[in-house]
């Protein structure tokens, strides 16, 4: 009599042996960025300082670290709030300078500080990250049929076998890092040059408008470098199109439109000023 081997019959749902139960996989988890929001000993402020300096001098070096971060953590996103905290601190110092120079009292200076940090920096970065998350992911991603293509990224990295997708956290990383040149040129340098760029002379108009084109050009170049570092995106050179648009607008503005008198950050803070800008 030959022995018969019977397989056990499945009872209930599918087996979860050796894997995470489906109920746990489907749970909505808080992003690690928010989990580490108040864990200051775990934040790398030295790296954040190095990134802020490198984003102005050599921005390509910042995104070269993405490859090493991906190899160790299996994600492109860096859930470290140190960069956000540090740039917010610098914006606080800048807002105090703008407030002391133009605001009508301490409360208006505080108002400028809150708007600079939570609206100009955080809210606009969040909106930009959301916009690029949907546009870049759909138009420049590997599944796009309108712009087919294949590339290896900024450093000729091969794409792994598993399908990779654009992470919203990484879009946030790119957005806040692209804000650095905007802060340098429009919040710091423009403030120091305001007595000069706020006059009615053509040289002042040239200097002030050049600060804006530098800020916008740097912003989109850093944005391009950030997404170009991802090996599964293609045709990322399209992200440089706004640079040409900004250059054309800069040239047109030289015929009499002073950007500093209309777009100075303090004018978009909604605060009551004790004197005009310029």
Tab-separated table of C-alpha atoms in Angstrom:
chain	number	residue	atom	x	y	z
A	1	UNK	CA	0.000	0.000	0.000
A	2	UNK	CA	1.528	3.238	-1.157
A	3	UNK	CA	1.505	6.077	1.357
A	4	UNK	CA	-0.439	9.156	0.350
A	5	UNK	CA	0.653	12.648	1.233
A	6	UNK	CA	-2.132	15.137	1.636
A	7	UNK	CA	-1.527	18.877	1.597
A	8	UNK	CA	-3.187	20.865	4.358
A	9	UNK	CA	-6.301	22.679	3.285
A	10	UNK	CA	-6.262	26.437	3.667
A	11	UNK	CA	-8.581	27.634	6.373
A	12	UNK	CA	-9.768	31.238	6.341
A	13	UNK	CA	-7.614	33.787	4.568
A	14	UNK	CA	-4.242	33.357	2.906
A	15	UNK	CA	-1.239	32.403	4.953
A	16	UNK	CA	1.064	35.165	6.195
A	17	UNK	CA	3.940	32.889	7.101
A	18	UNK	CA	7.235	34.671	6.664
A	19	UNK	CA	5.654	37.972	5.625
A	20	UNK	CA	3.879	40.933	7.110
A	21	UNK	CA	0.144	40.382	7.555
A	22	UNK	CA	-1.975	42.157	4.997
A	23	UNK	CA	-3.782	44.078	7.717
A	24	UNK	CA	-0.489	45.554	8.863
A	25	UNK	CA	0.692	46.274	5.338
A	26	UNK	CA	-2.441	48.262	4.605
A	27	UNK	CA	-2.140	50.447	7.676
A	28	UNK	CA	-1.503	54.122	7.077
A	29	UNK	CA	1.865	54.869	8.593
A	30	UNK	CA	3.137	58.273	9.601
A	31	UNK	CA	6.059	59.368	7.394
A	32	UNK	CA	9.426	59.057	9.085
A	33	UNK	CA	10.027	62.763	8.483
A	34	UNK	CA	7.269	63.608	10.988
A	35	UNK	CA	8.355	60.879	13.396
A	36	UNK	CA	11.780	62.511	13.633
A	37	UNK	CA	10.425	66.053	13.772
A	38	UNK	CA	11.345	66.522	17.444
A	39	UNK	CA	14.214	64.033	17.750
A	40	UNK	CA	16.971	66.628	17.621
A	41	UNK	CA	19.835	64.318	18.700
A	42	UNK	CA	19.195	62.218	15.579
A	43	UNK	CA	19.383	65.182	13.197
A	44	UNK	CA	22.494	65.822	11.130
A	45	UNK	CA	22.873	69.605	11.241
A	46	UNK	CA	26.457	69.421	9.982
A	47	UNK	CA	25.225	67.810	6.777
A	48	UNK	CA	22.496	70.451	6.492
A	49	UNK	CA	25.053	73.270	6.780
A	50	UNK	CA	27.242	71.601	4.164
A	51	UNK	CA	24.268	71.236	1.817
A	52	UNK	CA	23.262	74.896	2.135
A	53	UNK	CA	26.798	76.007	1.293
A	54	UNK	CA	27.164	73.514	-1.552
A	55	UNK	CA	23.815	74.410	-3.120
A	56	UNK	CA	25.252	77.823	-3.974
A	57	UNK	CA	28.820	76.829	-4.820
A	58	UNK	CA	28.453	73.331	-6.321
A	59	UNK	CA	24.842	72.069	-6.210
A	60	UNK	CA	25.680	68.892	-8.116
A	61	UNK	CA	27.620	67.582	-5.111
A	62	UNK	CA	24.486	67.630	-2.960
A	63	UNK	CA	22.597	65.213	-5.164
A	64	UNK	CA	25.618	62.957	-5.590
A	65	UNK	CA	24.938	61.838	-2.023
A	66	UNK	CA	21.597	60.418	-3.171
A	67	UNK	CA	23.277	57.338	-4.604
A	68	UNK	CA	24.971	56.445	-1.322
A	69	UNK	CA	21.818	57.196	0.648
A	70	UNK	CA	19.794	54.944	-1.660
A	71	UNK	CA	22.243	52.072	-1.239
A	72	UNK	CA	22.010	52.143	2.558
A	73	UNK	CA	18.364	53.060	3.192
A	74	UNK	CA	16.620	51.802	0.012
A	75	UNK	CA	14.928	55.178	-0.426
A	76	UNK	CA	15.804	58.439	-2.125
A	77	UNK	CA	14.054	60.538	0.510
A	78	UNK	CA	16.052	61.724	3.520
A	79	UNK	CA	13.658	61.864	6.498
A	80	UNK	CA	15.860	64.313	8.380
A	81	UNK	CA	14.178	67.623	9.358
A	82	UNK	CA	17.516	69.294	10.124
A	83	UNK	CA	17.638	71.074	6.757
A	84	UNK	CA	14.108	72.431	7.235
A	85	UNK	CA	14.884	73.630	10.749
A	86	UNK	CA	18.160	75.250	9.747
A	87	UNK	CA	16.757	77.134	6.770
A	88	UNK	CA	13.780	78.229	8.887
A	89	UNK	CA	16.224	79.603	11.462
A	90	UNK	CA	18.074	81.571	8.779
A	91	UNK	CA	14.750	82.876	7.482
A	92	UNK	CA	13.921	84.011	11.013
A	93	UNK	CA	17.083	86.097	11.156
A	94	UNK	CA	16.364	87.506	7.709
A	95	UNK	CA	12.778	88.366	8.585
A	96	UNK	CA	13.917	90.220	11.695
A	97	UNK	CA	16.197	92.340	9.522
A	98	UNK	CA	13.385	93.139	7.080
A	99	UNK	CA	11.013	93.835	9.962
A	100	UNK	CA	13.348	96.170	11.813
A	101	UNK	CA	13.996	98.089	8.612
A	102	UNK	CA	10.452	98.376	7.246
A	103	UNK	CA	7.785	97.011	9.633
A	104	UNK	CA	5.579	99.218	11.772
A	105	UNK	CA	6.323	97.827	15.223
A	106	UNK	CA	7.163	94.510	16.846
A	107	UNK	CA	3.866	92.788	16.039
A	108	UNK	CA	4.298	93.500	12.337
A	109	UNK	CA	7.860	92.188	12.516
A	110	UNK	CA	6.555	89.002	14.113
A	111	UNK	CA	3.937	88.815	11.371
A	112	UNK	CA	6.659	89.051	8.714
A	113	UNK	CA	8.629	86.290	10.444
A	114	UNK	CA	5.674	83.908	10.492
A	115	UNK	CA	4.793	84.616	6.863
A	116	UNK	CA	8.381	84.192	5.680
A	117	UNK	CA	8.689	80.776	7.349
A	118	UNK	CA	5.243	79.214	7.091
A	119	UNK	CA	4.006	80.744	3.824
A	120	UNK	CA	6.965	81.751	1.670
A	121	UNK	CA	9.083	78.746	2.610
A	122	UNK	CA	7.037	75.836	3.944
A	123	UNK	CA	3.699	76.336	2.185
A	124	UNK	CA	5.169	77.235	-1.202
A	125	UNK	CA	7.612	74.329	-0.947
A	126	UNK	CA	4.731	71.998	-0.136
A	127	UNK	CA	2.725	73.263	-3.114
A	128	UNK	CA	5.754	72.949	-5.390
A	129	UNK	CA	6.544	69.439	-4.145
A	130	UNK	CA	2.942	68.355	-4.726
A	131	UNK	CA	2.893	69.863	-8.208
A	132	UNK	CA	6.151	68.211	-9.241
A	133	UNK	CA	5.125	64.917	-7.641
A	134	UNK	CA	2.190	64.601	-10.023
A	135	UNK	CA	3.666	66.282	-13.112
A	136	UNK	CA	7.143	64.736	-13.030
A	137	UNK	CA	5.847	61.341	-11.958
A	138	UNK	CA	3.326	61.171	-14.784
A	139	UNK	CA	5.111	63.014	-17.586
A	140	UNK	CA	8.727	61.995	-16.995
A	141	UNK	CA	8.214	58.635	-15.311
A	142	UNK	CA	8.998	55.247	-16.871
A	143	UNK	CA	5.341	54.500	-17.638
A	144	UNK	CA	4.798	57.568	-19.798
A	145	UNK	CA	3.939	56.849	-23.429
A	146	UNK	CA	3.927	60.481	-24.601
A	147	UNK	CA	7.635	61.006	-23.923
A	148	UNK	CA	9.212	57.564	-24.224
A	149	UNK	CA	12.832	57.172	-23.365
A	150	UNK	CA	15.332	55.458	-21.171
A	151	UNK	CA	18.192	56.931	-19.236
A	152	UNK	CA	20.505	56.186	-16.328
A	153	UNK	CA	20.272	59.373	-14.305
A	154	UNK	CA	22.825	61.985	-13.382
A	155	UNK	CA	25.575	59.527	-12.491
A	156	UNK	CA	24.849	56.720	-14.995
A	157	UNK	CA	23.207	54.528	-12.377
A	158	UNK	CA	21.426	51.443	-13.579
A	159	UNK	CA	17.798	50.995	-12.641
A	160	UNK	CA	17.141	47.911	-10.568
A	161	UNK	CA	14.831	45.118	-11.545
A	162	UNK	CA	12.031	46.328	-9.299
A	163	UNK	CA	9.925	49.167	-10.590
A	164	UNK	CA	10.776	52.412	-8.840
A	165	UNK	CA	8.356	55.252	-8.314
A	166	UNK	CA	8.787	58.895	-7.473
A	167	UNK	CA	8.507	59.522	-3.735
A	168	UNK	CA	6.652	62.557	-2.433
A	169	UNK	CA	9.230	62.882	0.333
A	170	UNK	CA	11.948	63.236	-2.284
A	171	UNK	CA	9.945	65.948	-4.064
A	172	UNK	CA	9.846	67.758	-0.728
A	173	UNK	CA	13.620	67.371	-0.383
A	174	UNK	CA	14.165	68.931	-3.800
A	175	UNK	CA	11.697	71.770	-3.166
A	176	UNK	CA	13.232	72.948	0.107
A	177	UNK	CA	16.763	72.719	-1.279
A	178	UNK	CA	15.813	74.692	-4.369
A	179	UNK	CA	14.585	77.460	-2.051
A	180	UNK	CA	18.137	78.141	-0.826
A	181	UNK	CA	19.207	80.372	-3.761
A	182	UNK	CA	15.890	82.219	-3.528
A	183	UNK	CA	16.632	82.943	0.114
A	184	UNK	CA	20.218	84.015	-0.621
A	185	UNK	CA	19.502	86.338	-3.554
A	186	UNK	CA	16.057	87.722	-2.693
A	187	UNK	CA	15.992	87.676	1.112
A	188	UNK	CA	19.629	88.400	1.966
A	189	UNK	CA	21.451	90.052	-0.944
A	190	UNK	CA	18.427	92.081	-2.027
A	191	UNK	CA	17.952	93.370	1.530
A	192	UNK	CA	21.563	94.534	1.668
A	193	UNK	CA	21.266	96.174	-1.751
A	194	UNK	CA	17.800	97.640	-1.209
A	195	UNK	CA	18.992	101.262	-0.852
A	196	UNK	CA	20.548	100.889	-4.304
A	197	UNK	CA	18.080	98.687	-6.201
A	198	UNK	CA	15.087	100.659	-4.922
A	199	UNK	CA	16.028	103.864	-6.728
A	200	UNK	CA	14.774	105.038	-10.107
A	201	UNK	CA	18.098	104.731	-11.921
A	202	UNK	CA	18.460	102.213	-14.743
A	203	UNK	CA	21.561	100.697	-13.132
A	204	UNK	CA	19.477	99.995	-10.023
A	205	UNK	CA	16.826	98.363	-12.174
A	206	UNK	CA	19.477	96.217	-13.865
A	207	UNK	CA	20.984	95.097	-10.552
A	208	UNK	CA	17.661	94.386	-8.869
A	209	UNK	CA	16.167	92.463	-11.786
A	210	UNK	CA	19.385	90.471	-12.197
A	211	UNK	CA	19.019	89.234	-8.621
A	212	UNK	CA	15.610	87.827	-9.520
A	213	UNK	CA	16.789	86.081	-12.663
A	214	UNK	CA	19.718	84.594	-10.723
A	215	UNK	CA	17.355	83.313	-8.022
A	216	UNK	CA	14.922	81.771	-10.513
A	217	UNK	CA	17.696	80.284	-12.649
A	218	UNK	CA	19.356	78.697	-9.634
A	219	UNK	CA	15.976	77.445	-8.417
A	220	UNK	CA	15.193	75.539	-11.603
A	221	UNK	CA	18.760	74.299	-12.061
A	222	UNK	CA	18.708	72.752	-8.579
A	223	UNK	CA	15.263	71.327	-9.309
A	224	UNK	CA	16.606	69.819	-12.526
A	225	UNK	CA	19.644	68.332	-10.777
A	226	UNK	CA	17.422	66.831	-8.104
A	227	UNK	CA	15.147	64.975	-10.500
A	228	UNK	CA	17.903	64.247	-12.995
A	229	UNK	CA	19.678	62.244	-10.285
A	230	UNK	CA	16.876	59.670	-10.326
A	231	UNK	CA	17.738	56.926	-12.839
A	232	UNK	CA	14.129	55.982	-13.634
A	233	UNK	CA	13.112	59.452	-14.889
A	234	UNK	CA	13.730	60.545	-18.450
A	235	UNK	CA	13.676	63.829	-20.393
A	236	UNK	CA	14.381	65.761	-17.193
A	237	UNK	CA	16.015	68.450	-19.323
A	238	UNK	CA	12.490	69.769	-19.851
A	239	UNK	CA	12.685	71.103	-16.300
A	240	UNK	CA	15.181	73.683	-17.586
A	241	UNK	CA	12.610	75.331	-19.874
A	242	UNK	CA	11.615	77.884	-17.169
A	243	UNK	CA	15.219	79.123	-17.192
A	244	UNK	CA	14.792	80.331	-20.770
A	245	UNK	CA	11.434	81.882	-19.885
A	246	UNK	CA	12.955	83.698	-16.898
A	247	UNK	CA	15.770	85.036	-19.083
A	248	UNK	CA	13.298	86.414	-21.630
A	249	UNK	CA	11.229	88.058	-18.894
A	250	UNK	CA	14.379	89.535	-17.362
A	251	UNK	CA	15.374	91.082	-20.678
A	252	UNK	CA	11.871	92.512	-21.168
A	253	UNK	CA	11.856	93.955	-17.632
A	254	UNK	CA	14.938	96.043	-18.380
A	255	UNK	CA	12.727	98.425	-20.342
A	256	UNK	CA	11.312	99.941	-17.168
A	257	UNK	CA	9.879	97.342	-14.743
A	258	UNK	CA	11.691	97.333	-11.393
A	259	UNK	CA	11.075	93.928	-9.808
A	260	UNK	CA	12.467	94.964	-6.432
A	261	UNK	CA	9.740	97.579	-6.003
A	262	UNK	CA	6.982	95.069	-6.778
A	263	UNK	CA	8.250	91.657	-5.616
A	264	UNK	CA	10.391	92.353	-2.553
A	265	UNK	CA	9.582	89.619	0.011
A	266	UNK	CA	8.387	92.078	2.646
A	267	UNK	CA	5.748	93.390	0.234
A	268	UNK	CA	4.223	89.900	0.060
A	269	UNK	CA	4.074	89.396	3.817
A	270	UNK	CA	0.827	91.295	4.351
A	271	UNK	CA	2.366	93.429	7.099
A	272	UNK	CA	1.902	97.128	7.744
A	273	UNK	CA	5.056	99.009	6.788
A	274	UNK	CA	6.231	102.293	8.250
A	275	UNK	CA	8.059	103.291	5.072
A	276	UNK	CA	8.056	102.356	1.430
A	277	UNK	CA	10.450	99.760	0.076
A	278	UNK	CA	13.182	101.360	-1.955
